[in-house]
């Protein structure tokens, strides 16, 4: 089945508040954010962009590494997410810009940005346009660090095979929905990955960026954390079938009852670091 993507709903207060609460209570986004911040070479940065920055989970990790006199621009097109972030994250180095990722180049001077980071979102954008905008803003030698969910990149870390036992919570949700509601998914045909490394590399090259590092990583979590993530309205499943949110939560509870809360789960990520060549004009 094609990986499900949460494209809509981010500018709704309920989703924004639930998402931000999740990032505070669980380590999922802290882990991926810290990983990108570590790879982005921020120790001497003067200007950094957190692309698709949402409510600020990645901004927190960036600010932890950013020099005291540097600046961070958090760019996202969902005002609701940014409103939540502004209430919980206050730092004089941080500015919030409400704009689509594709319009990034309008919000900083060309060739002045040391690093751009994008956590858990790049596949939701029009990547050729976004990569072009990033390339225009980065200084020569500047870095662009982002990650892609394993399903969208077509990668699986070996830990997924060695750790996981039994069906995933998402699979159990669909089984319960079929059992209790007669649910039939719109499609069960596997689709080609949306953003494999080969596609990403070619798009980056077309924009004038060079891949300098890529790695398939494994994020270890628990079934309880996965349930909390799927409780956020924008991520609740099944996404098709006309279910109300209350019905989706009932299905989630029934599926979760078939699991063990502390059972380990593994999520794979493709992490990519690209660079504007140092000899770029």
mmCIF file of C-alpha atoms in Angstrom, residues 65-249:
data_model
loop_
_atom_site.group_PDB
_atom_site.id
_atom_site.type_symbol
_atom_site.label_atom_id
_atom_site.label_comp_id
_atom_site.label_asym_id
_atom_site.label_seq_id
_atom_site.Cartn_x
_atom_site.Cartn_y
_atom_site.Cartn_z
ATOM 1 C CA UNK A 65 23.801 24.366 18.609
ATOM 2 C CA UNK A 66 23.575 27.842 17.142
ATOM 3 C CA UNK A 67 25.996 30.609 18.207
ATOM 4 C CA UNK A 68 24.554 33.295 20.445
ATOM 5 C CA UNK A 69 24.751 35.979 17.742
ATOM 6 C CA UNK A 70 23.329 33.861 14.884
ATOM 7 C CA UNK A 71 19.820 34.017 13.406
ATOM 8 C CA UNK A 72 17.289 31.271 12.700
ATOM 9 C CA UNK A 73 14.340 31.617 10.311
ATOM 10 C CA UNK A 74 11.536 29.103 10.842
ATOM 11 C CA UNK A 75 9.493 28.890 7.637
ATOM 12 C CA UNK A 76 6.132 27.124 7.448
ATOM 13 C CA UNK A 77 2.865 27.738 5.610
ATOM 14 C CA UNK A 78 0.642 26.759 8.585
ATOM 15 C CA UNK A 79 -0.021 29.774 10.790
ATOM 16 C CA UNK A 80 -1.709 27.595 13.414
ATOM 17 C CA UNK A 81 1.464 25.576 13.909
ATOM 18 C CA UNK A 82 3.524 28.722 14.256
ATOM 19 C CA UNK A 83 1.089 30.272 16.736
ATOM 20 C CA UNK A 84 1.571 27.265 18.997
ATOM 21 C CA UNK A 85 5.323 27.442 18.542
ATOM 22 C CA UNK A 86 5.457 31.129 19.422
ATOM 23 C CA UNK A 87 3.678 30.437 22.704
ATOM 24 C CA UNK A 88 6.133 27.757 23.759
ATOM 25 C CA UNK A 89 9.455 28.733 22.168
ATOM 26 C CA UNK A 90 10.933 32.162 22.773
ATOM 27 C CA UNK A 91 14.452 33.016 21.649
ATOM 28 C CA UNK A 92 15.717 36.354 20.276
ATOM 29 C CA UNK A 93 17.619 34.507 17.537
ATOM 30 C CA UNK A 94 14.409 32.999 16.132
ATOM 31 C CA UNK A 95 12.056 34.600 13.584
ATOM 32 C CA UNK A 96 8.850 33.004 12.288
ATOM 33 C CA UNK A 97 7.939 33.330 8.611
ATOM 34 C CA UNK A 98 4.561 32.085 7.366
ATOM 35 C CA UNK A 99 5.149 31.030 3.772
ATOM 36 C CA UNK A 100 5.200 27.933 1.559
ATOM 37 C CA UNK A 101 8.527 26.138 1.292
ATOM 38 C CA UNK A 102 8.516 26.805 -2.450
ATOM 39 C CA UNK A 103 8.657 30.572 -1.730
ATOM 40 C CA UNK A 104 11.677 30.293 0.547
ATOM 41 C CA UNK A 105 13.952 32.364 -1.697
ATOM 42 C CA UNK A 106 11.816 35.457 -1.131
ATOM 43 C CA UNK A 107 12.668 35.595 2.554
ATOM 44 C CA UNK A 108 16.461 35.833 2.675
ATOM 45 C CA UNK A 109 19.188 37.328 0.534
ATOM 46 C CA UNK A 110 20.750 35.011 -2.036
ATOM 47 C CA UNK A 111 24.008 33.404 -0.983
ATOM 48 C CA UNK A 112 23.745 34.354 2.700
ATOM 49 C CA UNK A 113 22.382 31.217 4.393
ATOM 50 C CA UNK A 114 24.829 28.822 6.044
ATOM 51 C CA UNK A 115 22.464 25.882 6.414
ATOM 52 C CA UNK A 116 18.909 24.790 5.662
ATOM 53 C CA UNK A 117 17.291 21.942 7.596
ATOM 54 C CA UNK A 118 14.000 20.190 6.885
ATOM 55 C CA UNK A 119 12.761 17.519 9.261
ATOM 56 C CA UNK A 120 10.047 15.004 8.345
ATOM 57 C CA UNK A 121 8.459 17.107 5.621
ATOM 58 C CA UNK A 122 10.433 17.496 2.400
ATOM 59 C CA UNK A 123 8.320 14.932 0.517
ATOM 60 C CA UNK A 124 5.237 17.062 1.180
ATOM 61 C CA UNK A 125 6.669 19.872 -0.971
ATOM 62 C CA UNK A 126 7.292 20.456 -4.659
ATOM 63 C CA UNK A 127 10.890 19.343 -4.318
ATOM 64 C CA UNK A 128 12.368 20.666 -7.605
ATOM 65 C CA UNK A 129 11.154 24.167 -6.725
ATOM 66 C CA UNK A 130 12.240 23.860 -3.093
ATOM 67 C CA UNK A 131 15.690 22.541 -3.992
ATOM 68 C CA UNK A 132 16.122 25.445 -6.399
ATOM 69 C CA UNK A 133 15.143 27.946 -3.714
ATOM 70 C CA UNK A 134 17.547 26.369 -1.219
ATOM 71 C CA UNK A 135 20.371 26.499 -3.752
ATOM 72 C CA UNK A 136 19.777 30.212 -4.358
ATOM 73 C CA UNK A 137 19.937 31.051 -0.665
ATOM 74 C CA UNK A 138 22.886 28.910 0.438
ATOM 75 C CA UNK A 139 26.321 30.445 0.476
ATOM 76 C CA UNK A 140 29.060 28.505 -1.351
ATOM 77 C CA UNK A 141 29.836 25.545 0.895
ATOM 78 C CA UNK A 142 26.502 25.854 2.730
ATOM 79 C CA UNK A 143 24.675 22.670 3.705
ATOM 80 C CA UNK A 144 21.139 21.390 3.213
ATOM 81 C CA UNK A 145 20.215 18.576 5.623
ATOM 82 C CA UNK A 146 16.880 16.769 5.425
ATOM 83 C CA UNK A 147 15.309 13.372 5.921
ATOM 84 C CA UNK A 148 12.736 11.266 4.117
ATOM 85 C CA UNK A 149 10.489 8.633 5.686
ATOM 86 C CA UNK A 150 11.544 5.131 4.750
ATOM 87 C CA UNK A 151 8.301 4.360 2.926
ATOM 88 C CA UNK A 152 8.676 7.414 0.695
ATOM 89 C CA UNK A 153 12.374 6.781 0.084
ATOM 90 C CA UNK A 154 11.969 3.033 -0.461
ATOM 91 C CA UNK A 155 14.478 2.108 2.252
ATOM 92 C CA UNK A 156 14.373 -0.131 5.304
ATOM 93 C CA UNK A 157 17.025 -0.223 7.979
ATOM 94 C CA UNK A 158 18.124 -3.752 8.976
ATOM 95 C CA UNK A 159 16.754 -3.114 12.471
ATOM 96 C CA UNK A 160 13.233 -3.127 11.019
ATOM 97 C CA UNK A 161 13.706 -6.779 10.169
ATOM 98 C CA UNK A 162 15.480 -7.795 13.366
ATOM 99 C CA UNK A 163 13.397 -5.919 15.957
ATOM 100 C CA UNK A 164 9.826 -5.933 14.712
ATOM 101 C CA UNK A 165 7.723 -8.951 15.569
ATOM 102 C CA UNK A 166 4.109 -9.229 14.516
ATOM 103 C CA UNK A 167 2.025 -6.697 12.596
ATOM 104 C CA UNK A 168 2.557 -2.960 12.918
ATOM 105 C CA UNK A 169 -0.018 -0.793 14.672
ATOM 106 C CA UNK A 170 -0.981 0.719 11.324
ATOM 107 C CA UNK A 171 -1.662 -2.720 9.887
ATOM 108 C CA UNK A 172 -3.716 -3.661 12.938
ATOM 109 C CA UNK A 173 -5.753 -0.460 12.521
ATOM 110 C CA UNK A 174 -6.702 -1.472 8.997
ATOM 111 C CA UNK A 175 -7.534 -4.998 10.143
ATOM 112 C CA UNK A 176 -9.817 -3.727 12.911
ATOM 113 C CA UNK A 177 -11.452 -1.252 10.537
ATOM 114 C CA UNK A 178 -12.153 -4.087 8.103
ATOM 115 C CA UNK A 179 -13.468 -6.349 10.862
ATOM 116 C CA UNK A 180 -15.683 -3.826 12.640
ATOM 117 C CA UNK A 181 -16.672 -1.436 9.846
ATOM 118 C CA UNK A 182 -16.305 -3.404 6.633
ATOM 119 C CA UNK A 183 -13.493 -1.111 5.580
ATOM 120 C CA UNK A 184 -11.763 -1.742 2.261
ATOM 121 C CA UNK A 185 -8.769 0.470 1.416
ATOM 122 C CA UNK A 186 -8.901 2.433 -1.817
ATOM 123 C CA UNK A 187 -5.745 0.718 -3.016
ATOM 124 C CA UNK A 188 -3.695 -2.239 -1.840
ATOM 125 C CA UNK A 189 -1.239 -2.106 -4.739
ATOM 126 C CA UNK A 190 2.288 -1.173 -3.672
ATOM 127 C CA UNK A 191 3.451 1.990 -5.374
ATOM 128 C CA UNK A 192 6.943 2.949 -6.396
ATOM 129 C CA UNK A 193 8.729 5.034 -3.748
ATOM 130 C CA UNK A 194 8.055 8.737 -4.199
ATOM 131 C CA UNK A 195 11.569 9.933 -3.349
ATOM 132 C CA UNK A 196 14.301 7.308 -3.661
ATOM 133 C CA UNK A 197 17.874 8.534 -3.322
ATOM 134 C CA UNK A 198 18.402 8.407 -7.091
ATOM 135 C CA UNK A 199 15.508 10.828 -7.672
ATOM 136 C CA UNK A 200 16.614 13.099 -4.847
ATOM 137 C CA UNK A 201 20.206 13.189 -6.109
ATOM 138 C CA UNK A 202 19.099 14.063 -9.640
ATOM 139 C CA UNK A 203 16.772 16.833 -8.464
ATOM 140 C CA UNK A 204 19.445 18.287 -6.199
ATOM 141 C CA UNK A 205 21.986 18.212 -9.033
ATOM 142 C CA UNK A 206 19.551 19.999 -11.326
ATOM 143 C CA UNK A 207 19.283 22.728 -8.686
ATOM 144 C CA UNK A 208 23.061 23.023 -8.380
ATOM 145 C CA UNK A 209 23.495 21.050 -5.155
ATOM 146 C CA UNK A 210 25.730 18.046 -4.566
ATOM 147 C CA UNK A 211 24.968 15.159 -2.202
ATOM 148 C CA UNK A 212 27.874 14.891 0.232
ATOM 149 C CA UNK A 213 26.378 12.325 2.610
ATOM 150 C CA UNK A 214 23.419 9.951 2.812
ATOM 151 C CA UNK A 215 22.524 7.321 5.374
ATOM 152 C CA UNK A 216 19.642 5.027 6.206
ATOM 153 C CA UNK A 217 18.981 5.392 9.931
ATOM 154 C CA UNK A 218 16.720 3.601 12.386
ATOM 155 C CA UNK A 219 14.611 5.360 14.980
ATOM 156 C CA UNK A 220 13.694 3.109 17.904
ATOM 157 C CA UNK A 221 10.459 3.715 19.734
ATOM 158 C CA UNK A 222 7.595 1.835 21.394
ATOM 159 C CA UNK A 223 4.073 0.891 20.482
ATOM 160 C CA UNK A 224 2.820 3.382 23.101
ATOM 161 C CA UNK A 225 4.609 6.270 21.383
ATOM 162 C CA UNK A 226 3.292 5.112 18.007
ATOM 163 C CA UNK A 227 -0.239 5.137 19.419
ATOM 164 C CA UNK A 228 0.255 8.687 20.726
ATOM 165 C CA UNK A 229 1.442 9.793 17.283
ATOM 166 C CA UNK A 230 -1.555 8.199 15.555
ATOM 167 C CA UNK A 231 -3.851 9.994 18.025
ATOM 168 C CA UNK A 232 -2.940 13.348 16.459
ATOM 169 C CA UNK A 233 -5.918 14.120 14.200
ATOM 170 C CA UNK A 234 -3.824 14.784 11.109
ATOM 171 C CA UNK A 235 -2.173 11.353 11.393
ATOM 172 C CA UNK A 236 -5.242 9.328 12.469
ATOM 173 C CA UNK A 237 -6.067 6.321 10.297
ATOM 174 C CA UNK A 238 -7.637 5.015 8.137
ATOM 175 C CA UNK A 239 -7.345 8.217 6.124
ATOM 176 C CA UNK A 240 -9.970 7.058 3.641
ATOM 177 C CA UNK A 241 -13.345 5.424 4.200
ATOM 178 C CA UNK A 242 -15.198 8.446 5.552
ATOM 179 C CA UNK A 243 -14.517 7.742 9.223
ATOM 180 C CA UNK A 244 -15.086 10.417 11.846
ATOM 181 C CA UNK A 245 -12.217 11.232 14.169
ATOM 182 C CA UNK A 246 -14.108 9.554 17.039
ATOM 183 C CA UNK A 247 -14.411 6.376 14.972
ATOM 184 C CA UNK A 248 -10.713 6.475 14.114
ATOM 185 C CA UNK A 249 -9.874 6.770 17.805
#
